[in-house]
XYZ file of N, CA and C in Angstrom:
411
model
N -41.880 -41.955 -8.356
C -41.210 -40.680 -8.563
C -42.258 -39.611 -8.881
N -42.065 -38.456 -8.333
C -42.962 -37.330 -8.558
C -42.907 -36.935 -10.043
N -44.071 -36.811 -10.678
C -44.152 -36.494 -12.109
C -43.504 -35.149 -12.421
N -43.699 -34.161 -11.548
C -43.121 -32.835 -11.786
C -41.594 -32.900 -11.789
N -41.017 -33.642 -10.854
C -39.554 -33.797 -10.811
C -39.071 -34.519 -12.055
N -39.779 -35.571 -12.452
C -39.414 -36.339 -13.644
C -39.444 -35.438 -14.873
N -40.515 -34.640 -15.042
C -40.621 -33.729 -16.185
C -39.527 -32.670 -16.160
N -39.183 -32.172 -14.978
C -38.121 -31.178 -14.851
C -36.784 -31.784 -15.280
N -36.526 -33.011 -14.878
C -35.274 -33.682 -15.282
C -35.245 -33.902 -16.785
N -36.386 -34.309 -17.348
C -36.455 -34.503 -18.796
C -36.177 -33.193 -19.534
N -36.758 -32.106 -19.068
C -36.550 -30.808 -19.706
C -35.093 -30.370 -19.578
N -34.487 -30.632 -18.423
C -33.079 -30.281 -18.232
C -32.216 -31.048 -19.234
N -32.496 -32.330 -19.400
C -31.735 -33.145 -20.355
C -31.975 -32.644 -21.778
N -33.237 -32.371 -22.124
C -33.558 -31.842 -23.454
C -32.811 -30.536 -23.711
N -32.833 -29.635 -22.736
C -32.164 -28.345 -22.907
C -30.670 -28.514 -23.103
N -30.046 -29.368 -22.323
C -28.606 -29.588 -22.433
C -28.258 -30.217 -23.789
N -28.977 -31.285 -24.138
C -28.701 -31.989 -25.395
C -28.960 -31.088 -26.596
N -30.060 -30.325 -26.574
C -30.369 -29.460 -27.715
C -29.314 -28.370 -27.902
N -28.717 -27.893 -26.807
C -27.630 -26.915 -26.935
C -26.454 -27.531 -27.684
N -26.088 -28.755 -27.326
C -24.952 -29.423 -27.969
C -25.261 -29.770 -29.429
N -26.487 -30.196 -29.703
C -26.860 -30.511 -31.090
C -26.833 -29.249 -31.950
N -27.394 -28.167 -31.451
C -27.390 -26.902 -32.204
C -25.950 -26.448 -32.463
N -25.098 -26.542 -31.440
C -23.693 -26.152 -31.609
C -23.014 -27.048 -32.650
N -23.274 -28.342 -32.571
C -22.686 -29.273 -33.539
C -23.118 -28.980 -34.958
N -24.389 -28.670 -35.140
C -24.873 -28.328 -36.477
C -24.213 -27.055 -36.995
N -24.011 -26.087 -36.120
C -23.374 -24.845 -36.562
C -21.924 -25.095 -36.992
N -21.213 -25.947 -36.261
C -19.842 -26.308 -36.671
C -19.888 -27.051 -38.001
N -20.840 -27.980 -38.123
C -21.002 -28.775 -39.339
C -21.216 -27.882 -40.558
N -21.956 -26.795 -40.395
C -22.205 -25.886 -41.517
C -21.092 -24.857 -41.701
N -20.373 -24.526 -40.647
C -19.313 -23.514 -40.740
C -18.073 -24.034 -41.467
N -17.677 -25.245 -41.169
C -16.410 -25.779 -41.697
C -16.350 -25.752 -43.229
N -17.372 -26.252 -43.937
C -17.281 -26.202 -45.411
C -17.139 -24.775 -45.956
N -17.757 -23.820 -45.293
C -17.650 -22.430 -45.736
C -16.222 -21.919 -45.535
N -15.649 -22.263 -44.401
C -14.321 -21.748 -44.076
C -13.209 -22.409 -44.880
N -13.376 -23.681 -45.212
C -12.312 -24.358 -45.974
C -12.552 -24.322 -47.480
N -13.704 -23.792 -47.893
C -13.955 -23.592 -49.328
C -14.401 -24.826 -50.076
N -15.232 -25.645 -49.458
C -15.793 -26.802 -50.156
C -16.562 -26.297 -51.384
N -16.376 -26.964 -52.509
C -16.907 -26.492 -53.783
C -18.411 -26.208 -53.749
N -19.186 -27.061 -53.134
C -20.633 -26.849 -53.071
C -20.962 -25.549 -52.328
N -20.215 -25.255 -51.277
C -20.414 -24.020 -50.531
C -20.026 -22.811 -51.384
N -18.916 -22.922 -52.073
C -18.458 -21.840 -52.954
C -19.525 -21.549 -54.007
N -20.060 -22.598 -54.625
C -21.098 -22.429 -55.646
C -22.361 -21.802 -55.056
N -22.735 -22.234 -53.859
C -23.918 -21.689 -53.204
C -23.792 -20.188 -52.980
N -22.632 -19.756 -52.523
C -22.453 -18.324 -52.259
C -22.335 -17.522 -53.554
N -21.920 -18.159 -54.628
C -21.945 -17.496 -55.942
C -23.389 -17.196 -56.335
N -24.309 -18.104 -55.995
C -25.731 -17.895 -56.296
C -26.300 -16.721 -55.509
N -25.709 -16.441 -54.353
C -26.240 -15.388 -53.478
C -25.871 -13.982 -53.947
N -25.001 -13.878 -54.959
C -24.594 -12.558 -55.456
C -25.786 -11.711 -55.873
N -26.836 -12.361 -56.347
C -28.005 -11.613 -56.813
C -28.730 -10.910 -55.666
N -28.612 -11.438 -54.445
C -29.328 -10.872 -53.307
C -28.424 -10.079 -52.365
N -27.155 -10.473 -52.291
C -26.215 -9.832 -51.352
C -25.109 -9.159 -52.155
N -25.017 -7.829 -52.063
C -24.013 -7.106 -52.856
C -22.617 -7.139 -52.208
N -22.169 -8.336 -51.863
C -20.838 -8.523 -51.275
C -20.066 -9.540 -52.101
N -18.759 -9.476 -52.000
C -17.923 -10.495 -52.619
C -18.323 -11.859 -52.040
N -18.650 -12.845 -52.898
C -19.109 -14.143 -52.405
C -18.115 -14.846 -51.465
N -16.821 -14.691 -51.726
C -15.820 -15.320 -50.863
C -15.824 -14.667 -49.482
N -15.858 -13.342 -49.449
C -15.928 -12.638 -48.162
C -17.196 -13.036 -47.406
N -18.340 -13.039 -48.097
C -19.615 -13.370 -47.458
C -19.610 -14.807 -46.929
N -19.018 -15.725 -47.685
C -18.927 -17.129 -47.260
C -18.069 -17.245 -46.009
N -16.914 -16.600 -46.007
C -16.036 -16.641 -44.827
C -16.697 -15.972 -43.619
N -17.321 -14.826 -43.856
C -18.006 -14.112 -42.776
C -19.088 -15.000 -42.158
N -19.884 -15.632 -43.012
C -20.953 -16.507 -42.525
C -20.381 -17.681 -41.744
N -19.309 -18.273 -42.237
C -18.668 -19.388 -41.529
C -18.157 -18.976 -40.157
N -17.549 -17.796 -40.069
C -17.045 -17.299 -38.786
C -18.213 -17.047 -37.831
N -19.289 -16.428 -38.326
C -20.467 -16.180 -37.486
C -21.021 -17.507 -36.964
N -21.104 -18.501 -37.816
C -21.611 -19.816 -37.388
C -20.711 -20.445 -36.331
N -19.396 -20.290 -36.488
C -18.482 -20.819 -35.462
C -18.635 -20.070 -34.140
N -18.789 -18.760 -34.206
C -18.997 -17.967 -32.989
C -20.270 -18.426 -32.275
N -21.328 -18.642 -33.046
C -22.587 -19.116 -32.457
C -22.373 -20.469 -31.795
N -21.644 -21.363 -32.455
C -21.368 -22.691 -31.886
C -20.632 -22.561 -30.556
N -19.635 -21.699 -30.505
C -18.875 -21.502 -29.261
C -19.784 -20.926 -28.172
N -20.586 -19.932 -28.529
C -21.516 -19.349 -27.546
C -22.485 -20.407 -27.009
N -22.992 -21.253 -27.888
C -23.912 -22.312 -27.459
C -23.219 -23.308 -26.528
N -21.981 -23.659 -26.846
C -21.243 -24.595 -25.996
C -20.949 -23.994 -24.625
N -20.511 -22.742 -24.616
C -20.224 -22.084 -23.331
C -21.509 -21.950 -22.523
N -22.604 -21.598 -23.198
C -23.886 -21.507 -22.504
C -24.298 -22.869 -21.936
N -24.112 -23.925 -22.703
C -24.485 -25.265 -22.241
C -23.715 -25.654 -20.980
N -22.504 -25.175 -20.871
C -21.661 -25.527 -19.714
C -21.886 -24.561 -18.553
N -21.880 -23.266 -18.843
C -21.942 -22.255 -17.771
C -23.368 -21.879 -17.363
N -24.334 -22.058 -18.278
C -25.749 -21.737 -18.011
C -25.978 -20.256 -17.675
N -25.221 -19.368 -18.304
C -25.384 -17.932 -18.128
C -26.521 -17.469 -19.042
N -27.598 -16.958 -18.440
C -28.806 -16.622 -19.205
C -28.534 -15.620 -20.322
N -27.772 -14.576 -20.038
C -27.520 -13.548 -21.054
C -26.742 -14.138 -22.231
N -25.850 -15.078 -21.946
C -25.094 -15.751 -23.001
C -26.022 -16.621 -23.837
N -26.948 -17.310 -23.178
C -27.926 -18.114 -23.898
C -28.821 -17.252 -24.767
N -29.238 -16.116 -24.234
C -30.073 -15.198 -25.009
C -29.331 -14.710 -26.249
N -28.071 -14.329 -26.067
C -27.266 -13.872 -27.201
C -27.083 -14.989 -28.222
N -26.717 -16.176 -27.751
C -26.470 -17.304 -28.654
C -27.716 -17.640 -29.466
N -28.855 -17.723 -28.792
C -30.074 -18.116 -29.510
C -30.649 -16.980 -30.353
N -30.416 -15.733 -29.972
C -30.804 -14.619 -30.834
C -29.983 -14.650 -32.124
N -28.674 -14.861 -31.994
C -27.815 -14.936 -33.180
C -28.157 -16.145 -34.039
N -28.458 -17.274 -33.386
C -28.836 -18.474 -34.145
C -30.130 -18.224 -34.919
N -31.122 -17.647 -34.257
C -32.386 -17.354 -34.931
C -32.163 -16.389 -36.102
N -31.390 -15.346 -35.876
C -31.107 -14.370 -36.935
C -30.407 -15.030 -38.119
N -29.449 -15.876 -37.817
C -28.702 -16.571 -38.873
C -29.604 -17.518 -39.653
N -30.475 -18.238 -38.953
C -31.381 -19.165 -39.633
C -32.402 -18.418 -40.494
N -32.900 -17.292 -40.003
C -33.827 -16.499 -40.813
C -33.121 -15.956 -42.054
N -31.871 -15.536 -41.879
C -31.078 -15.105 -43.040
C -30.858 -16.243 -44.019
N -30.569 -17.424 -43.483
C -30.372 -18.593 -44.337
C -31.635 -18.961 -45.107
N -32.768 -18.893 -44.440
C -34.036 -19.178 -45.124
C -34.308 -18.148 -46.222
N -33.998 -16.892 -45.937
C -34.160 -15.846 -46.949
C -33.316 -16.165 -48.181
N -32.071 -16.571 -47.936
C -31.179 -16.897 -49.054
C -31.699 -18.104 -49.834
N -32.174 -19.117 -49.122
C -32.666 -20.322 -49.793
C -33.845 -20.001 -50.718
N -34.761 -19.158 -50.263
C -35.971 -18.914 -51.041
C -35.846 -17.787 -52.059
N -34.919 -16.844 -51.838
C -34.857 -15.690 -52.726
C -33.583 -15.593 -53.550
N -32.555 -16.371 -53.228
C -31.308 -16.259 -53.985
C -30.976 -17.522 -54.773
N -31.409 -18.657 -54.293
C -31.145 -19.900 -55.033
C -32.214 -20.128 -56.092
N -31.813 -20.720 -57.198
C -32.822 -21.065 -58.213
C -33.871 -22.027 -57.633
N -33.416 -22.958 -56.803
C -34.321 -23.894 -56.143
C -33.783 -24.167 -54.736
N -34.602 -23.944 -53.698
C -34.118 -24.145 -52.321
C -33.716 -25.599 -52.073
N -32.662 -25.772 -51.265
C -32.260 -27.120 -50.838
C -33.103 -27.451 -49.618
N -34.050 -28.365 -49.803
C -35.055 -28.617 -48.780
C -34.463 -29.112 -47.457
N -33.390 -29.883 -47.491
C -32.787 -30.348 -46.240
C -32.287 -29.149 -45.425
N -31.679 -28.174 -46.096
C -31.220 -26.967 -45.396
C -32.404 -26.167 -44.863
N -33.479 -26.126 -45.621
C -34.687 -25.416 -45.187
C -35.254 -26.066 -43.926
N -35.354 -27.387 -43.931
C -35.903 -28.109 -42.775
C -35.033 -27.877 -41.539
N -33.719 -27.985 -41.696
C -32.810 -27.772 -40.562
C -32.932 -26.340 -40.049
N -33.001 -25.373 -40.958
C -33.121 -23.965 -40.546
C -34.438 -23.714 -39.817
N -35.501 -24.352 -40.256
C -36.791 -24.187 -39.581
C -36.742 -24.808 -38.184
N -36.153 -25.983 -38.064
C -36.031 -26.637 -36.751
C -35.180 -25.790 -35.805
N -34.037 -25.299 -36.285
C -33.178 -24.465 -35.437
C -33.849 -23.134 -35.102
N -34.653 -22.605 -36.013
C -35.402 -21.372 -35.720
C -36.433 -21.623 -34.625
N -37.155 -22.719 -34.745
C -38.158 -23.060 -33.728
C -37.495 -23.306 -32.373
N -36.372 -23.999 -32.381
C -35.631 -24.230 -31.135
C -35.182 -22.895 -30.541
N -34.698 -22.000 -31.379
C -34.241 -20.688 -30.905
C -35.383 -19.903 -30.277
N -36.531 -19.918 -30.909
C -37.693 -19.203 -30.359
C -38.080 -19.799 -29.010
N -38.120 -21.125 -28.937
C -38.442 -21.789 -27.670
C -37.437 -21.409 -26.576
N -36.142 -21.483 -26.908
C -35.107 -21.178 -25.925
C -35.170 -19.707 -25.501
N -35.371 -18.808 -26.452
C -35.455 -17.387 -26.112
C -36.653 -17.111 -25.206
N -37.794 -17.698 -25.525
C -38.972 -17.510 -24.672
C -38.708 -18.047 -23.268
N -38.091 -19.216 -23.175
C -37.777 -19.816 -21.883
C -36.796 -18.941 -21.097
N -35.757 -18.478 -21.751
C -34.742 -17.648 -21.086
C -35.317 -16.302 -20.670
N -36.165 -15.730 -21.502
C -36.773 -14.448 -21.139
C -37.731 -14.608 -19.966
N -38.455 -15.721 -19.908
C -39.342 -15.984 -18.775
C -38.548 -16.140 -17.485
N -37.387 -16.752 -17.565
C -36.535 -16.937 -16.389
C -35.959 -15.625 -15.910
N -35.829 -14.657 -16.796
C -35.233 -13.367 -16.445
C -36.177 -12.501 -15.620
N -37.466 -12.757 -15.730
C -38.459 -11.905 -15.049
C -38.838 -12.458 -13.697
């Protein structure tokens, strides 16, 4: 088998799978915010020092944004519309950078698992955005 074809197939599989994993993670993080899991409620109470919004409103808003991102990622994974992918990964990157800001500046001590996941999703977003922008030119 031609190495270039093999690598292209591997990248196609990676791109498809990473879209679904990113979407799944966003749903995984959105649901506790939307249903009011106690740990999520407490976390957003900690954010009052950095965000001058009602913690319940901010928690719900964040959960809705995460669900929207998940839907955009899923639709992009299926339809492969470049502009949709650009929007989805721009929003994901923005959300992860916001999450990292909250972890380091609003919590007494950052939750390292959330930090690691946010860094991985940020790196994935940068990679996807660079790839999508290169395809646009």
